[in-house]
Amino acid sequence: MTKIQTVTNAIINQGILPLYYNADETVTLDILRSLYKAGIRAVEYTSRGEAALSNFTKMVEIRNAEMPEMLLGIGTIKNLQQAEEYYRIGADFFISPGFVKEVAEFLLSKDLLYSPGCMTPTEIIEAENAGVTFIKLFPGNALGTGFMNAIKDVFPNLKFMPTGGVDTTKESIESWFKAGVSAVGMGSKLVSKELMAAKDYATIENETKKVLDIIQALK
């Protein structure tokens, strides 16, 4: 099985891709452990701060020592230099807020999953023609489930995942899966700034378990 297929299967099997960023290395690692204990086996860390590269390097180290099944993805990749940096330190998959052709070419040549953010059929076609198979619908709250319903028959060979605006409720999650997505990306609705600030890892773990249970019940 290819690396791209392995990551795709992992995300689809759990039905959710948690994503977060925290400048504090200890908090970053403790959240990762909480998600792993909840049953998560693929997670996105967003490259949105100066500490992102060093924190992600430590995440890979801790994953290798403690969580061999965890796949670590890096998000907010906007250029080839960023993709190359995180490739060198061992990222398993890469996610962008938009489609970047040279990033797609580089990562697909390495058999690494690249999921670009798209919000128009033109962007989705460009990504598909470049060899991308897993599309991030972004921002999900602006597009809505109606957009997914309208385009799914046009792109039968692609997998879709909305990010932005997906709530932890059964109603929100179910509406997206009924529209035809393969997974949902979930950031601040799941790993909120408040929970991170309070270092309330137990609640993060429990809320993640609830979402996983909701998704499994829908399948």
PDB file of C-alpha atoms in Angstrom:
ATOM      1  CA  MET A   1       0.000   0.000   0.000  1.00  0.00           C
ATOM      2  CA  THR A   2       1.292   3.481  -0.832  1.00  0.00           C
ATOM      3  CA  LYS A   3       1.995   6.027   1.899  1.00  0.00           C
ATOM      4  CA  ILE A   4      -0.707   8.252   0.438  1.00  0.00           C
ATOM      5  CA  GLN A   5      -3.266   5.439   0.698  1.00  0.00           C
ATOM      6  CA  THR A   6      -2.164   4.567   4.244  1.00  0.00           C
ATOM      7  CA  VAL A   7      -2.736   8.136   5.448  1.00  0.00           C
ATOM      8  CA  THR A   8      -5.978   8.479   3.498  1.00  0.00           C
ATOM      9  CA  ASN A   9      -7.310   5.277   5.073  1.00  0.00           C
ATOM     10  CA  ALA A  10      -6.315   6.386   8.577  1.00  0.00           C
ATOM     11  CA  ILE A  11      -8.126   9.716   8.264  1.00  0.00           C
ATOM     12  CA  ILE A  12     -11.213   8.151   6.715  1.00  0.00           C
ATOM     13  CA  ASN A  13     -11.322   5.333   9.286  1.00  0.00           C
ATOM     14  CA  GLN A  14     -11.419   7.762  12.205  1.00  0.00           C
ATOM     15  CA  GLY A  15     -13.631  10.181  10.245  1.00  0.00           C
ATOM     16  CA  ILE A  16     -12.111  13.263  11.833  1.00  0.00           C
ATOM     17  CA  LEU A  17      -8.839  15.110  11.570  1.00  0.00           C
ATOM     18  CA  PRO A  18      -8.143  17.111  14.742  1.00  0.00           C
ATOM     19  CA  LEU A  19      -5.975  20.177  14.181  1.00  0.00           C
ATOM     20  CA  TYR A  20      -4.346  22.581  16.584  1.00  0.00           C
ATOM     21  CA  TYR A  21      -1.384  24.829  17.326  1.00  0.00           C
ATOM     22  CA  ASN A  22       0.114  25.948  20.607  1.00  0.00           C
ATOM     23  CA  ALA A  23       3.330  27.907  21.038  1.00  0.00           C
ATOM     24  CA  ASP A  24       4.209  25.998  24.212  1.00  0.00           C
ATOM     25  CA  GLU A  25       6.074  22.758  23.506  1.00  0.00           C
ATOM     26  CA  THR A  26       4.833  20.998  26.650  1.00  0.00           C
ATOM     27  CA  VAL A  27       1.202  21.884  25.965  1.00  0.00           C
ATOM     28  CA  THR A  28       1.616  20.787  22.339  1.00  0.00           C
ATOM     29  CA  LEU A  29       2.903  17.373  23.408  1.00  0.00           C
ATOM     30  CA  ASP A  30       0.311  16.897  26.158  1.00  0.00           C
ATOM     31  CA  ILE A  31      -2.499  17.601  23.675  1.00  0.00           C
ATOM     32  CA  LEU A  32      -0.987  15.077  21.292  1.00  0.00           C
ATOM     33  CA  ARG A  33      -0.957  12.467  24.056  1.00  0.00           C
ATOM     34  CA  SER A  34      -4.594  13.257  24.938  1.00  0.00           C
ATOM     35  CA  LEU A  35      -5.715  12.836  21.348  1.00  0.00           C
ATOM     36  CA  TYR A  36      -3.806   9.559  21.073  1.00  0.00           C
ATOM     37  CA  LYS A  37      -5.403   8.244  24.277  1.00  0.00           C
ATOM     38  CA  ALA A  38      -8.814   9.152  22.862  1.00  0.00           C
ATOM     39  CA  GLY A  39      -8.161   6.940  19.838  1.00  0.00           C
ATOM     40  CA  ILE A  40      -6.840   9.421  17.272  1.00  0.00           C
ATOM     41  CA  ARG A  41      -4.239   8.013  14.879  1.00  0.00           C
ATOM     42  CA  ALA A  42      -3.835  10.980  12.508  1.00  0.00           C
ATOM     43  CA  VAL A  43      -3.547  14.604  13.598  1.00  0.00           C
ATOM     44  CA  GLU A  44      -2.755  17.938  11.947  1.00  0.00           C
ATOM     45  CA  TYR A  45      -0.461  20.465  13.599  1.00  0.00           C
ATOM     46  CA  THR A  46      -0.772  23.903  12.032  1.00  0.00           C
ATOM     47  CA  SER A  47       2.341  25.863  11.081  1.00  0.00           C
ATOM     48  CA  ARG A  48       1.039  29.181  12.379  1.00  0.00           C
ATOM     49  CA  GLY A  49       3.720  30.427  14.734  1.00  0.00           C
ATOM     50  CA  GLU A  50       7.461  30.785  15.197  1.00  0.00           C
ATOM     51  CA  ALA A  51       7.600  27.711  17.440  1.00  0.00           C
ATOM     52  CA  ALA A  52       5.812  25.437  14.946  1.00  0.00           C
ATOM     53  CA  LEU A  53       8.901  23.873  13.361  1.00  0.00           C
ATOM     54  CA  SER A  54      10.676  23.119  16.640  1.00  0.00           C
ATOM     55  CA  ASN A  55       7.461  21.895  18.268  1.00  0.00           C
ATOM     56  CA  PHE A  56       6.725  19.603  15.339  1.00  0.00           C
ATOM     57  CA  THR A  57      10.256  18.218  15.484  1.00  0.00           C
ATOM     58  CA  LYS A  58       9.625  17.294  19.122  1.00  0.00           C
ATOM     59  CA  MET A  59       6.233  15.808  18.235  1.00  0.00           C
ATOM     60  CA  VAL A  60       7.917  13.461  15.758  1.00  0.00           C
ATOM     61  CA  GLU A  61      10.447  12.458  18.423  1.00  0.00           C
ATOM     62  CA  ILE A  62       7.753  11.761  21.024  1.00  0.00           C
ATOM     63  CA  ARG A  63       5.575   9.955  18.470  1.00  0.00           C
ATOM     64  CA  ASN A  64       8.455   7.653  17.578  1.00  0.00           C
ATOM     65  CA  ALA A  65       9.054   6.879  21.252  1.00  0.00           C
ATOM     66  CA  GLU A  66       5.490   6.621  22.562  1.00  0.00           C
ATOM     67  CA  MET A  67       2.885   6.482  19.779  1.00  0.00           C
ATOM     68  CA  PRO A  68       4.086   4.347  16.844  1.00  0.00           C
ATOM     69  CA  GLU A  69       0.652   4.274  15.210  1.00  0.00           C
ATOM     70  CA  MET A  70       0.206   8.057  15.092  1.00  0.00           C
ATOM     71  CA  LEU A  71       0.469   9.844  11.748  1.00  0.00           C
ATOM     72  CA  LEU A  72       1.591  13.459  12.056  1.00  0.00           C
ATOM     73  CA  GLY A  73       0.461  15.982   9.476  1.00  0.00           C
ATOM     74  CA  ILE A  74       1.494  19.590   9.115  1.00  0.00           C
ATOM     75  CA  GLY A  75      -1.012  22.250   8.088  1.00  0.00           C
ATOM     76  CA  THR A  76      -0.960  25.818   6.764  1.00  0.00           C
ATOM     77  CA  ILE A  77       1.728  24.949   4.212  1.00  0.00           C
ATOM     78  CA  LYS A  78       1.840  27.842   1.741  1.00  0.00           C
ATOM     79  CA  ASN A  79       5.081  27.375  -0.194  1.00  0.00           C
ATOM     80  CA  LEU A  80       7.655  24.806  -1.278  1.00  0.00           C
ATOM     81  CA  GLN A  81      10.242  25.869   1.315  1.00  0.00           C
ATOM     82  CA  GLN A  82       7.844  25.065   4.161  1.00  0.00           C
ATOM     83  CA  ALA A  83       6.981  21.705   2.605  1.00  0.00           C
ATOM     84  CA  GLU A  84      10.663  20.828   2.272  1.00  0.00           C
ATOM     85  CA  GLU A  85      11.414  21.811   5.889  1.00  0.00           C
ATOM     86  CA  TYR A  86       8.675  19.621   7.327  1.00  0.00           C
ATOM     87  CA  TYR A  87       9.490  16.794   4.925  1.00  0.00           C
ATOM     88  CA  ARG A  88      13.026  16.732   6.291  1.00  0.00           C
ATOM     89  CA  ILE A  89      11.836  16.358   9.882  1.00  0.00           C
ATOM     90  CA  GLY A  90       9.396  13.586   9.062  1.00  0.00           C
ATOM     91  CA  ALA A  91       5.859  14.888   8.480  1.00  0.00           C
ATOM     92  CA  ASP A  92       3.562  12.098   7.275  1.00  0.00           C
ATOM     93  CA  PHE A  93       1.140  14.335   5.356  1.00  0.00           C
ATOM     94  CA  PHE A  94       0.675  17.972   4.385  1.00  0.00           C
ATOM     95  CA  ILE A  95      -2.316  20.314   4.298  1.00  0.00           C
ATOM     96  CA  SER A  96      -2.647  23.788   2.781  1.00  0.00           C
ATOM     97  CA  PRO A  97      -5.274  26.538   3.028  1.00  0.00           C
ATOM     98  CA  GLY A  98      -5.086  26.707  -0.785  1.00  0.00           C
ATOM     99  CA  PHE A  99      -3.692  24.766  -3.738  1.00  0.00           C
ATOM    100  CA  VAL A 100       0.049  25.271  -4.392  1.00  0.00           C
ATOM    101  CA  LYS A 101       1.176  23.535  -7.579  1.00  0.00           C
ATOM    102  CA  GLU A 102       4.891  23.204  -6.734  1.00  0.00           C
ATOM    103  CA  VAL A 103       4.043  21.814  -3.294  1.00  0.00           C
ATOM    104  CA  ALA A 104       1.783  19.218  -4.915  1.00  0.00           C
ATOM    105  CA  GLU A 105       4.498  18.210  -7.386  1.00  0.00           C
ATOM    106  CA  PHE A 106       7.139  17.870  -4.664  1.00  0.00           C
ATOM    107  CA  LEU A 107       5.018  15.878  -2.216  1.00  0.00           C
ATOM    108  CA  LEU A 108       3.338  13.586  -4.719  1.00  0.00           C
ATOM    109  CA  SER A 109       6.771  12.680  -6.092  1.00  0.00           C
ATOM    110  CA  LYS A 110       7.609  11.501  -2.543  1.00  0.00           C
ATOM    111  CA  ASP A 111       4.343   9.489  -2.233  1.00  0.00           C
ATOM    112  CA  LEU A 112       3.113  11.849   0.490  1.00  0.00           C
ATOM    113  CA  LEU A 113      -0.495  12.911   0.936  1.00  0.00           C
ATOM    114  CA  TYR A 114      -1.131  16.549   0.032  1.00  0.00           C
ATOM    115  CA  SER A 115      -4.573  17.936   0.838  1.00  0.00           C
ATOM    116  CA  PRO A 116      -5.047  21.504  -0.435  1.00  0.00           C
ATOM    117  CA  GLY A 117      -7.833  23.812   0.616  1.00  0.00           C
ATOM    118  CA  CYS A 118     -10.261  24.484  -2.236  1.00  0.00           C
ATOM    119  CA  MET A 119     -13.500  26.464  -2.395  1.00  0.00           C
ATOM    120  CA  THR A 120     -14.333  26.513  -6.118  1.00  0.00           C
ATOM    121  CA  PRO A 121     -14.759  23.823  -8.767  1.00  0.00           C
ATOM    122  CA  THR A 122     -11.892  25.438 -10.715  1.00  0.00           C
ATOM    123  CA  GLU A 123      -9.504  24.954  -7.773  1.00  0.00           C
ATOM    124  CA  ILE A 124     -10.666  21.366  -7.269  1.00  0.00           C
ATOM    125  CA  ILE A 125     -10.126  20.594 -10.977  1.00  0.00           C
ATOM    126  CA  GLU A 126      -6.622  22.102 -10.850  1.00  0.00           C
ATOM    127  CA  ALA A 127      -5.762  19.994  -7.806  1.00  0.00           C
ATOM    128  CA  GLU A 128      -7.238  16.834  -9.330  1.00  0.00           C
ATOM    129  CA  ASN A 129      -5.301  17.349 -12.569  1.00  0.00           C
ATOM    130  CA  ALA A 130      -2.104  17.664 -10.508  1.00  0.00           C
ATOM    131  CA  GLY A 131      -2.734  14.235  -8.972  1.00  0.00           C
ATOM    132  CA  VAL A 132      -4.331  15.262  -5.669  1.00  0.00           C
ATOM    133  CA  THR A 133      -6.929  12.797  -4.376  1.00  0.00           C
ATOM    134  CA  PHE A 134      -7.915  14.277  -0.978  1.00  0.00           C
ATOM    135  CA  ILE A 135      -9.459  17.762  -0.991  1.00  0.00           C
ATOM    136  CA  LYS A 136      -9.888  20.027   2.007  1.00  0.00           C
ATOM    137  CA  LEU A 137     -13.062  22.113   1.619  1.00  0.00           C
ATOM    138  CA  PHE A 138     -12.033  25.413   3.150  1.00  0.00           C
ATOM    139  CA  PRO A 139     -13.517  27.377   4.724  1.00  0.00           C
ATOM    140  CA  GLY A 140     -16.228  24.854   5.432  1.00  0.00           C
ATOM    141  CA  ASN A 141     -18.483  27.311   7.243  1.00  0.00           C
ATOM    142  CA  ALA A 142     -18.532  29.613   4.191  1.00  0.00           C
ATOM    143  CA  LEU A 143     -19.158  26.781   1.719  1.00  0.00           C
ATOM    144  CA  GLY A 144     -21.707  24.741   3.676  1.00  0.00           C
ATOM    145  CA  THR A 145     -23.090  21.277   3.050  1.00  0.00           C
ATOM    146  CA  GLY A 146     -25.043  22.460   0.003  1.00  0.00           C
ATOM    147  CA  PHE A 147     -21.776  23.043  -1.865  1.00  0.00           C
ATOM    148  CA  MET A 148     -20.615  19.499  -1.153  1.00  0.00           C
ATOM    149  CA  ASN A 149     -23.964  18.105  -2.280  1.00  0.00           C
ATOM    150  CA  ALA A 150     -23.746  20.065  -5.512  1.00  0.00           C
ATOM    151  CA  ILE A 151     -20.228  18.994  -6.531  1.00  0.00           C
ATOM    152  CA  LYS A 152     -19.834  15.415  -5.313  1.00  0.00           C
ATOM    153  CA  ASP A 153     -21.142  13.790  -8.506  1.00  0.00           C
ATOM    154  CA  VAL A 154     -18.707  15.868 -10.596  1.00  0.00           C
ATOM    155  CA  PHE A 155     -15.699  14.517  -8.677  1.00  0.00           C
ATOM    156  CA  PRO A 156     -16.411  10.817  -8.006  1.00  0.00           C
ATOM    157  CA  ASN A 157     -12.726   9.908  -7.605  1.00  0.00           C
ATOM    158  CA  LEU A 158     -11.913  12.475  -4.921  1.00  0.00           C
ATOM    159  CA  LYS A 159     -12.251  12.384  -1.148  1.00  0.00           C
ATOM    160  CA  PHE A 160     -13.449  15.546   0.612  1.00  0.00           C
ATOM    161  CA  MET A 161     -12.978  16.921   4.127  1.00  0.00           C
ATOM    162  CA  PRO A 162     -14.453  20.243   5.309  1.00  0.00           C
ATOM    163  CA  THR A 163     -12.441  22.290   7.773  1.00  0.00           C
ATOM    164  CA  GLY A 164     -13.811  25.353   9.529  1.00  0.00           C
ATOM    165  CA  GLY A 165     -17.206  25.580  11.128  1.00  0.00           C
ATOM    166  CA  VAL A 166     -17.768  21.873  11.814  1.00  0.00           C
ATOM    167  CA  ASP A 167     -19.226  21.541  15.312  1.00  0.00           C
ATOM    168  CA  THR A 168     -18.813  18.620  17.690  1.00  0.00           C
ATOM    169  CA  THR A 169     -22.581  17.984  17.657  1.00  0.00           C
ATOM    170  CA  LYS A 170     -24.182  14.959  16.015  1.00  0.00           C
ATOM    171  CA  GLU A 171     -26.325  17.274  13.858  1.00  0.00           C
ATOM    172  CA  SER A 172     -23.353  19.156  12.413  1.00  0.00           C
ATOM    173  CA  ILE A 173     -21.219  16.069  11.801  1.00  0.00           C
ATOM    174  CA  GLU A 174     -24.109  14.051  10.345  1.00  0.00           C
ATOM    175  CA  SER A 175     -25.075  16.845   7.934  1.00  0.00           C
ATOM    176  CA  TRP A 176     -21.587  16.824   6.401  1.00  0.00           C
ATOM    177  CA  PHE A 177     -21.360  13.046   6.100  1.00  0.00           C
ATOM    178  CA  LYS A 178     -24.811  12.913   4.506  1.00  0.00           C
ATOM    179  CA  ALA A 179     -23.597  15.524   2.010  1.00  0.00           C
ATOM    180  CA  GLY A 180     -20.835  13.145   0.973  1.00  0.00           C
ATOM    181  CA  VAL A 181     -17.617  13.981   2.814  1.00  0.00           C
ATOM    182  CA  SER A 182     -15.184  11.264   3.898  1.00  0.00           C
ATOM    183  CA  ALA A 183     -14.002  13.019   7.081  1.00  0.00           C
ATOM    184  CA  VAL A 184     -14.284  16.336   8.911  1.00  0.00           C
ATOM    185  CA  GLY A 185     -11.461  18.584  10.032  1.00  0.00           C
ATOM    186  CA  MET A 186     -11.993  19.970  13.505  1.00  0.00           C
ATOM    187  CA  GLY A 187      -9.895  22.637  15.181  1.00  0.00           C
ATOM    188  CA  SER A 188     -11.040  25.168  17.767  1.00  0.00           C
ATOM    189  CA  LYS A 189     -14.432  23.511  18.177  1.00  0.00           C
ATOM    190  CA  LEU A 190     -12.601  20.484  19.605  1.00  0.00           C
ATOM    191  CA  VAL A 191      -9.250  21.777  20.914  1.00  0.00           C
ATOM    192  CA  SER A 192     -10.286  25.252  21.993  1.00  0.00           C
ATOM    193  CA  LYS A 193      -8.022  28.061  23.169  1.00  0.00           C
ATOM    194  CA  GLU A 194      -9.815  27.917  26.505  1.00  0.00           C
ATOM    195  CA  LEU A 195      -9.093  24.221  27.036  1.00  0.00           C
ATOM    196  CA  MET A 196      -5.478  24.699  25.993  1.00  0.00           C
ATOM    197  CA  ALA A 197      -5.045  27.675  28.300  1.00  0.00           C
ATOM    198  CA  ALA A 198      -6.545  25.702  31.194  1.00  0.00           C
ATOM    199  CA  LYS A 199      -4.462  22.643  30.261  1.00  0.00           C
ATOM    200  CA  ASP A 200      -7.683  20.675  30.518  1.00  0.00           C
ATOM    201  CA  TYR A 201      -6.431  17.608  28.684  1.00  0.00           C
ATOM    202  CA  ALA A 202      -9.078  15.331  30.210  1.00  0.00           C
ATOM    203  CA  THR A 203     -11.863  17.323  28.549  1.00  0.00           C
ATOM    204  CA  ILE A 204     -10.014  17.323  25.213  1.00  0.00           C
ATOM    205  CA  GLU A 205      -9.692  13.546  25.465  1.00  0.00           C
ATOM    206  CA  ASN A 206     -13.332  13.027  26.457  1.00  0.00           C
ATOM    207  CA  GLU A 207     -14.725  15.368  23.781  1.00  0.00           C
ATOM    208  CA  THR A 208     -12.617  13.641  21.160  1.00  0.00           C
ATOM    209  CA  LYS A 209     -13.939  10.250  22.251  1.00  0.00           C
ATOM    210  CA  LYS A 210     -17.518  11.569  21.950  1.00  0.00           C
ATOM    211  CA  VAL A 211     -16.895  12.791  18.401  1.00  0.00           C
ATOM    212  CA  LEU A 212     -15.300   9.474  17.424  1.00  0.00           C
ATOM    213  CA  ASP A 213     -18.318   7.642  18.853  1.00  0.00           C
ATOM    214  CA  ILE A 214     -20.719   9.902  16.895  1.00  0.00           C
ATOM    215  CA  ILE A 215     -18.849   9.234  13.648  1.00  0.00           C
ATOM    216  CA  GLN A 216     -18.692   5.476  14.180  1.00  0.00           C
ATOM    217  CA  ALA A 217     -22.427   5.416  14.868  1.00  0.00           C
ATOM    218  CA  LEU A 218     -23.066   7.269  11.588  1.00  0.00           C
ATOM    219  CA  LYS A 219     -21.050   4.837   9.483  1.00  0.00           C
TER     220      LYS A 219
END
